[in-house]
């Protein structure tokens, strides 16, 4: 006597175990992908801070070299972030051509409002404000992120 042939396919218990394993793998993968997204946003923030700070320093060097028009009681730092993109007249060039310090102003990648202009995404510190309490003023000495929260390194974004 031969046994009846068994129907091909999976049993209910095999399907439940497979789904449980897939759910476990997905629960591990989601936090890892979120961490990866945060890490890339923080790298972009570092790069943008570096670019803007380099442009501010280049403006100050040009001011110290006499290439930017001097004003009474001026610190030598740009009056706005937009000045770095718009450029200034080169006072030492015979044709008064413009000196540009940035091609475009980068946005803070962690700033929540995507419709805000790039300059509004950054906090600005004037030369006259203390380092522990940055405030805007007549010039832009430094920039910082206005995004809330802390980075993966444990520091608040505003302190980077």
Tab-separated table of C-alpha atoms in Angstrom:
chain	number	residue	atom	x	y	z
A	1	UNK	CA	0.000	0.000	0.000
A	2	UNK	CA	1.178	3.391	-0.936
A	3	UNK	CA	0.623	6.535	1.099
A	4	UNK	CA	-1.359	9.328	-0.482
A	5	UNK	CA	0.887	11.945	-2.068
A	6	UNK	CA	1.348	15.053	0.082
A	7	UNK	CA	0.326	18.388	-1.406
A	8	UNK	CA	3.270	20.670	-2.277
A	9	UNK	CA	3.567	23.985	-0.429
A	10	UNK	CA	4.271	25.501	2.950
A	11	UNK	CA	2.473	24.804	6.150
A	12	UNK	CA	0.995	27.612	8.202
A	13	UNK	CA	3.690	27.313	10.867
A	14	UNK	CA	6.465	27.604	8.243
A	15	UNK	CA	4.905	30.810	6.896
A	16	UNK	CA	4.544	32.311	10.392
A	17	UNK	CA	8.183	31.547	11.257
A	18	UNK	CA	9.374	33.059	7.947
A	19	UNK	CA	7.361	36.242	8.559
A	20	UNK	CA	8.732	36.500	12.112
A	21	UNK	CA	12.312	36.247	10.825
A	22	UNK	CA	11.641	38.910	8.172
A	23	UNK	CA	10.089	41.233	10.774
A	24	UNK	CA	13.128	40.788	13.021
A	25	UNK	CA	15.522	41.605	10.170
A	26	UNK	CA	13.483	44.688	9.209
A	27	UNK	CA	13.467	45.950	12.804
A	28	UNK	CA	17.261	45.787	12.819
A	29	UNK	CA	17.693	47.403	9.393
A	30	UNK	CA	15.520	50.497	9.984
A	31	UNK	CA	17.600	52.026	12.835
A	32	UNK	CA	20.803	51.353	10.922
A	33	UNK	CA	19.458	53.160	7.848
A	34	UNK	CA	18.238	56.092	9.987
A	35	UNK	CA	21.704	56.348	11.540
A	36	UNK	CA	23.248	56.357	8.076
A	37	UNK	CA	20.951	59.195	6.947
A	38	UNK	CA	21.794	61.231	10.059
A	39	UNK	CA	25.521	60.645	9.565
A	40	UNK	CA	25.387	61.853	5.947
A	41	UNK	CA	23.376	64.956	6.961
A	42	UNK	CA	25.952	65.749	9.632
A	43	UNK	CA	28.797	65.350	7.140
A	44	UNK	CA	27.020	67.758	4.812
A	45	UNK	CA	26.560	70.214	7.705
A	46	UNK	CA	30.288	70.063	8.500
A	47	UNK	CA	31.167	70.651	4.845
A	48	UNK	CA	28.811	73.633	4.542
A	49	UNK	CA	30.072	75.199	7.782
A	50	UNK	CA	33.636	74.798	6.509
A	51	UNK	CA	32.790	76.409	3.138
A	52	UNK	CA	31.092	79.429	4.703
A	53	UNK	CA	33.814	79.908	7.307
A	54	UNK	CA	36.496	79.712	4.618
A	55	UNK	CA	34.642	82.366	2.603
A	56	UNK	CA	34.356	84.637	5.670
A	57	UNK	CA	38.098	84.265	6.275
A	58	UNK	CA	38.850	84.991	2.600
A	59	UNK	CA	36.740	88.176	2.826
A	60	UNK	CA	38.686	89.237	5.941
A	61	UNK	CA	42.026	88.584	4.181
A	62	UNK	CA	40.880	90.654	1.193
A	63	UNK	CA	39.823	93.439	3.563
A	64	UNK	CA	43.189	93.365	5.334
A	65	UNK	CA	44.976	93.494	1.948
A	66	UNK	CA	43.008	96.619	1.000
A	67	UNK	CA	41.007	94.900	-1.741
A	68	UNK	CA	37.654	95.574	-0.019
A	69	UNK	CA	36.574	99.179	0.559
A	70	UNK	CA	37.291	100.169	4.147
A	71	UNK	CA	34.674	101.817	6.298
A	72	UNK	CA	35.116	103.712	9.543
A	73	UNK	CA	34.881	101.444	12.634
A	74	UNK	CA	34.442	98.337	10.453
A	75	UNK	CA	35.823	95.006	11.648
A	76	UNK	CA	36.692	93.737	8.189
A	77	UNK	CA	34.151	90.927	8.223
A	78	UNK	CA	31.293	90.750	5.671
A	79	UNK	CA	28.125	92.667	6.589
A	80	UNK	CA	25.890	89.765	5.446
A	81	UNK	CA	26.246	86.230	4.148
A	82	UNK	CA	24.782	87.345	0.836
A	83	UNK	CA	27.818	89.646	0.376
A	84	UNK	CA	29.979	86.534	-0.008
A	85	UNK	CA	27.925	85.515	-3.061
A	86	UNK	CA	27.240	88.974	-4.506
A	87	UNK	CA	30.899	89.904	-4.228
A	88	UNK	CA	32.573	93.275	-3.687
A	89	UNK	CA	34.571	95.614	-5.897
A	90	UNK	CA	38.307	94.957	-5.872
A	91	UNK	CA	39.783	98.294	-4.801
A	92	UNK	CA	43.264	97.317	-5.993
A	93	UNK	CA	42.236	96.279	-9.515
A	94	UNK	CA	42.231	99.125	-12.081
A	95	UNK	CA	38.853	98.070	-13.543
A	96	UNK	CA	37.273	97.597	-10.091
A	97	UNK	CA	36.249	94.058	-11.002
A	98	UNK	CA	34.306	92.098	-8.414
A	99	UNK	CA	35.734	89.557	-5.999
A	100	UNK	CA	33.434	86.627	-5.236
A	101	UNK	CA	33.912	84.420	-2.193
A	102	UNK	CA	31.154	81.824	-2.767
A	103	UNK	CA	29.351	80.654	-5.908
A	104	UNK	CA	26.202	80.082	-3.884
A	105	UNK	CA	25.338	80.115	-0.231
A	106	UNK	CA	24.820	76.564	1.040
A	107	UNK	CA	21.793	75.766	3.201
A	108	UNK	CA	21.885	74.208	6.636
A	109	UNK	CA	20.938	70.601	5.750
A	110	UNK	CA	19.349	70.051	9.168
A	111	UNK	CA	17.139	73.156	9.085
A	112	UNK	CA	13.477	72.134	9.108
A	113	UNK	CA	11.923	74.767	6.800
A	114	UNK	CA	12.906	73.920	3.219
A	115	UNK	CA	11.259	77.088	1.855
A	116	UNK	CA	13.437	79.470	3.911
A	117	UNK	CA	16.212	81.317	2.060
A	118	UNK	CA	19.675	79.842	2.564
A	119	UNK	CA	20.913	82.777	4.659
A	120	UNK	CA	17.985	82.388	7.060
A	121	UNK	CA	18.914	78.777	7.822
A	122	UNK	CA	22.129	79.821	9.571
A	123	UNK	CA	22.629	81.483	12.910
A	124	UNK	CA	25.077	84.376	12.636
A	125	UNK	CA	27.542	85.661	15.198
A	126	UNK	CA	28.940	89.166	14.964
A	127	UNK	CA	32.487	90.043	15.921
A	128	UNK	CA	31.211	92.032	18.925
A	129	UNK	CA	29.195	89.169	20.464
A	130	UNK	CA	30.733	86.815	23.028
A	131	UNK	CA	31.461	83.231	21.921
A	132	UNK	CA	29.208	81.655	24.566
A	133	UNK	CA	26.230	83.859	23.592
A	134	UNK	CA	26.360	84.397	19.798
A	135	UNK	CA	24.230	87.262	18.489
A	136	UNK	CA	23.800	88.968	15.149
A	137	UNK	CA	25.238	92.416	14.654
A	138	UNK	CA	26.751	94.653	11.997
A	139	UNK	CA	28.937	91.927	10.527
A	140	UNK	CA	29.164	88.146	10.199
A	141	UNK	CA	32.133	86.779	12.123
A	142	UNK	CA	30.926	83.184	12.312
A	143	UNK	CA	27.943	80.961	11.511
A	144	UNK	CA	26.325	78.074	13.334
A	145	UNK	CA	23.478	75.648	12.756
A	146	UNK	CA	20.027	76.634	14.002
A	147	UNK	CA	18.860	73.014	13.984
A	148	UNK	CA	17.693	71.635	17.330
A	149	UNK	CA	19.177	68.516	18.836
A	150	UNK	CA	22.544	66.882	19.202
A	151	UNK	CA	24.804	65.192	16.712
A	152	UNK	CA	26.170	61.694	16.885
A	153	UNK	CA	29.210	63.147	18.661
A	154	UNK	CA	27.001	64.327	21.569
A	155	UNK	CA	27.401	68.063	20.885
A	156	UNK	CA	24.498	70.358	20.056
A	157	UNK	CA	24.467	71.344	16.383
A	158	UNK	CA	24.661	75.022	17.369
A	159	UNK	CA	28.065	74.403	18.991
A	160	UNK	CA	29.725	72.911	15.890
